[in-house]
Tab-separated table of C-alpha atoms in Angstrom:
chain	number	residue	atom	x	y	z
A	1262	UNK	CA	38.931	30.214	-46.101
A	1263	UNK	CA	39.653	27.862	-43.229
A	1264	UNK	CA	42.333	28.880	-40.696
A	1265	UNK	CA	44.500	25.796	-41.294
A	1266	UNK	CA	44.455	26.334	-45.085
A	1267	UNK	CA	45.323	30.036	-44.732
A	1268	UNK	CA	48.112	29.261	-42.264
A	1269	UNK	CA	49.629	26.638	-44.573
A	1270	UNK	CA	49.395	28.899	-47.640
A	1271	UNK	CA	51.102	31.888	-45.976
A	1272	UNK	CA	53.826	29.762	-44.350
A	1273	UNK	CA	54.521	28.359	-47.804
A	1274	UNK	CA	54.954	31.934	-49.145
A	1275	UNK	CA	57.234	32.780	-46.213
A	1276	UNK	CA	59.378	29.730	-46.957
A	1277	UNK	CA	59.828	30.910	-50.556
A	1278	UNK	CA	61.770	33.992	-49.442
A	1279	UNK	CA	65.490	33.858	-50.096
A	1280	UNK	CA	67.769	34.394	-47.089
A	1281	UNK	CA	68.705	37.841	-48.432
A	1282	UNK	CA	65.072	38.878	-49.061
A	1283	UNK	CA	64.146	37.669	-45.583
A	1284	UNK	CA	67.012	39.608	-43.953
A	1285	UNK	CA	66.291	42.766	-45.955
A	1286	UNK	CA	62.554	42.726	-45.212
A	1287	UNK	CA	63.127	41.916	-41.508
A	1288	UNK	CA	65.544	44.874	-41.268
A	1289	UNK	CA	62.995	47.207	-42.917
A	1290	UNK	CA	60.346	46.096	-40.388
A	1291	UNK	CA	62.738	46.800	-37.507
A	1292	UNK	CA	63.433	50.304	-38.918
A	1293	UNK	CA	59.681	51.027	-38.922
A	1294	UNK	CA	59.300	49.682	-35.371
A	1295	UNK	CA	61.972	52.160	-34.235
A	1296	UNK	CA	59.628	54.986	-35.315
A	1297	UNK	CA	56.749	53.633	-33.189
A	1298	UNK	CA	56.124	55.822	-30.127
A	1299	UNK	CA	54.973	52.893	-27.958
A	1300	UNK	CA	58.231	51.089	-28.766
A	1301	UNK	CA	60.266	54.225	-28.054
A	1302	UNK	CA	58.606	54.657	-24.648
A	1303	UNK	CA	58.658	50.971	-23.654
A	1304	UNK	CA	61.075	50.075	-20.873
A	1305	UNK	CA	60.344	46.334	-21.080
A	1306	UNK	CA	59.511	44.537	-24.329
A	1307	UNK	CA	58.060	41.034	-24.549
A	1308	UNK	CA	59.094	39.176	-27.700
A	1309	UNK	CA	59.177	35.614	-28.983
A	1310	UNK	CA	62.510	34.289	-30.227
A	1311	UNK	CA	61.750	33.894	-33.930
A	1312	UNK	CA	62.573	30.893	-36.043
A	1313	UNK	CA	62.647	30.592	-39.810
A	1314	UNK	CA	60.605	31.777	-41.704
A	1315	UNK	CA	59.209	34.338	-39.215
A	1316	UNK	CA	60.350	37.977	-39.176
A	1317	UNK	CA	63.763	37.830	-37.491
A	1318	UNK	CA	63.504	39.112	-33.890
A	1319	UNK	CA	67.148	38.563	-32.844
A	1320	UNK	CA	68.242	41.994	-34.208
A	1321	UNK	CA	65.275	43.549	-32.344
A	1322	UNK	CA	66.334	41.907	-29.084
A	1323	UNK	CA	69.937	43.089	-29.467
A	1324	UNK	CA	68.744	46.599	-30.329
A	1325	UNK	CA	66.515	46.699	-27.236
A	1326	UNK	CA	69.533	45.882	-25.073
A	1327	UNK	CA	71.590	48.596	-26.811
A	1328	UNK	CA	68.788	51.081	-26.088
A	1329	UNK	CA	68.717	50.102	-22.402
A	1330	UNK	CA	65.392	48.269	-22.612
A	1331	UNK	CA	64.680	45.043	-20.760
A	1332	UNK	CA	63.630	42.053	-22.870
A	1333	UNK	CA	61.394	39.174	-21.834
A	1334	UNK	CA	60.668	36.032	-23.837
A	1335	UNK	CA	57.912	33.491	-23.300
A	1336	UNK	CA	58.341	30.171	-21.526
A	1337	UNK	CA	55.523	27.843	-22.636
A	1338	UNK	CA	53.894	25.137	-20.560
A	1339	UNK	CA	52.419	22.484	-22.870
A	1340	UNK	CA	50.342	20.775	-20.169
A	1341	UNK	CA	47.878	23.664	-19.872
A	1342	UNK	CA	49.003	25.677	-22.928
A	1343	UNK	CA	49.933	28.718	-20.856
A	1344	UNK	CA	53.086	30.778	-20.819
A	1345	UNK	CA	54.878	33.355	-18.753
A	1346	UNK	CA	57.523	35.854	-19.767
A	1347	UNK	CA	61.032	35.774	-18.374
A	1348	UNK	CA	63.651	38.527	-18.465
A	1349	UNK	CA	66.948	37.665	-20.111
A	1350	UNK	CA	69.966	39.805	-20.939
A	1351	UNK	CA	72.012	37.541	-23.156
A	1352	UNK	CA	71.234	34.940	-25.818
A	1353	UNK	CA	73.142	32.333	-23.793
A	1354	UNK	CA	70.213	32.298	-21.338
A	1355	UNK	CA	68.050	30.595	-23.972
A	1356	UNK	CA	67.649	26.882	-24.636
A	1357	UNK	CA	66.134	24.955	-27.531
A	1358	UNK	CA	62.933	23.194	-26.499
A	1359	UNK	CA	60.287	21.339	-28.538
A	1360	UNK	CA	59.810	22.167	-32.240
A	1361	UNK	CA	63.175	24.033	-32.327
A	1362	UNK	CA	61.719	26.914	-30.288
A	1363	UNK	CA	64.098	28.867	-28.075
A	1364	UNK	CA	62.918	29.779	-24.598
A	1365	UNK	CA	64.517	31.250	-21.466
A	1366	UNK	CA	66.276	28.848	-19.110
A	1367	UNK	CA	64.197	29.058	-15.941
A	1368	UNK	CA	67.150	28.770	-13.533
A	1369	UNK	CA	68.933	31.721	-15.196
A	1370	UNK	CA	66.018	34.094	-15.809
A	1371	UNK	CA	63.357	35.927	-13.825
A	1372	UNK	CA	59.622	35.638	-14.469
A	1373	UNK	CA	57.683	38.886	-14.862
A	1374	UNK	CA	53.927	39.426	-14.852
A	1375	UNK	CA	51.940	40.950	-17.721
A	1376	UNK	CA	51.861	44.309	-15.910
A	1377	UNK	CA	55.662	44.528	-16.280
A	1378	UNK	CA	55.580	44.423	-20.089
A	1379	UNK	CA	55.160	47.845	-21.709
A	1380	UNK	CA	55.014	46.420	-25.226
A	1381	UNK	CA	54.293	42.879	-26.345
A	1382	UNK	CA	55.351	41.781	-29.840
A	1383	UNK	CA	52.745	39.168	-30.794
A	1384	UNK	CA	53.704	36.584	-33.414
A	1385	UNK	CA	51.366	35.263	-36.069
A	1386	UNK	CA	51.054	33.887	-39.565
A	1387	UNK	CA	48.143	35.778	-41.131
A	1388	UNK	CA	46.766	39.186	-40.092
A	1389	UNK	CA	43.999	41.618	-40.962
A	1390	UNK	CA	44.491	45.374	-40.862
A	1391	UNK	CA	42.102	45.433	-37.891
A	1392	UNK	CA	44.641	43.399	-35.877
A	1393	UNK	CA	43.086	39.956	-35.874
A	1394	UNK	CA	45.526	37.132	-36.481
A	1395	UNK	CA	45.982	33.471	-37.107
A	1396	UNK	CA	48.861	32.187	-35.049
A	1397	UNK	CA	50.783	28.956	-35.254
A	1398	UNK	CA	47.900	27.019	-33.731
A	1399	UNK	CA	48.844	26.547	-30.078
A	1400	UNK	CA	46.557	29.221	-28.615
A	1401	UNK	CA	49.239	30.378	-26.141
A	1402	UNK	CA	49.025	34.061	-27.104
A	1403	UNK	CA	45.208	34.105	-27.159
A	1404	UNK	CA	45.239	32.888	-23.549
A	1405	UNK	CA	47.963	35.344	-22.519
A	1406	UNK	CA	46.364	38.335	-24.248
A	1407	UNK	CA	43.093	37.776	-22.367
A	1408	UNK	CA	44.855	39.089	-19.231
A	1409	UNK	CA	47.237	41.559	-20.874
A	1410	UNK	CA	46.457	45.295	-20.698
A	1411	UNK	CA	49.618	46.757	-22.285
A	1412	UNK	CA	50.368	47.769	-25.869
A	1413	UNK	CA	50.677	45.126	-28.572
A	1414	UNK	CA	52.256	45.041	-32.018
A	1415	UNK	CA	52.836	42.343	-34.585
A	1416	UNK	CA	55.720	42.247	-37.038
A	1417	UNK	CA	54.841	40.730	-40.415
A	1418	UNK	CA	55.846	40.631	-44.035
A	1419	UNK	CA	53.284	42.606	-46.016
A	1420	UNK	CA	52.069	39.506	-47.883
A	1421	UNK	CA	50.962	38.064	-44.523
A	1422	UNK	CA	48.038	40.520	-44.512
A	1423	UNK	CA	44.662	39.199	-45.613
A	1424	UNK	CA	41.412	41.031	-46.363
A	1425	UNK	CA	39.515	39.129	-43.688
A	1426	UNK	CA	39.840	36.157	-41.385
A	1427	UNK	CA	37.421	33.969	-39.493
A	1428	UNK	CA	37.209	35.618	-36.043
A	1429	UNK	CA	36.158	33.702	-32.951
A	1430	UNK	CA	34.878	35.127	-29.652
A	1431	UNK	CA	38.190	34.432	-27.832
A	1432	UNK	CA	40.328	36.185	-30.496
A	1433	UNK	CA	41.990	39.372	-29.253
A	1434	UNK	CA	43.335	41.770	-31.889
A	1435	UNK	CA	46.714	43.500	-31.651
A	1436	UNK	CA	46.963	47.306	-31.512
A	1437	UNK	CA	49.124	47.588	-34.618
A	1438	UNK	CA	50.982	45.729	-37.341
A	1439	UNK	CA	54.332	46.723	-38.799
A	1440	UNK	CA	55.427	45.412	-42.186
A	1441	UNK	CA	58.361	46.299	-44.413
A	1442	UNK	CA	56.037	48.636	-46.358
A	1443	UNK	CA	53.658	50.166	-43.810
A	1444	UNK	CA	52.636	50.665	-40.224
A	1445	UNK	CA	48.986	49.926	-39.515
A	1446	UNK	CA	47.156	51.390	-36.531
A	1447	UNK	CA	44.787	48.478	-36.027
A	1448	UNK	CA	42.881	50.202	-33.200
A	1449	UNK	CA	42.009	53.028	-35.622
A	1450	UNK	CA	40.936	50.512	-38.300
A	1451	UNK	CA	38.565	48.867	-35.770
A	1452	UNK	CA	37.140	52.207	-34.565
């Protein structure tokens, strides 16, 4: 199936979740992430500020701060479709930009290089157990991951997993996927 068709179909399923189902499933995913050794050891976590109907990352961000972890969110540059990550320590350091996305305010946050991120939470719409993903279509994470050497995870509702996806040469799989039902070691699946 074509990427655009798959993306649209899964987003439609995500939009069908009730607010309570969404909150409950997001909380279950966060509980499973807490058990992940790479998350436990990470001092700095890179994470996108979610928007409906994605898995809610705001509780994750707040939990990271409670655990003494640093949090960095991406600032996207549409001209060349690149992004960098910026440390922030309160939600007030975010601003709404295009398409209702929240990003760090540059004047109030500090940019950090990929080597500073111990764990990167990679968003997406559709995933395979082997870690390949279809994102939201901008290609920002594919570009960023090409130079990223740290650990990666994706948070997804279990129905976002597909048997297979069209994979292109520039696609970089994540190391693992955490859903409300299971934790998948994608590196092991690919081995």
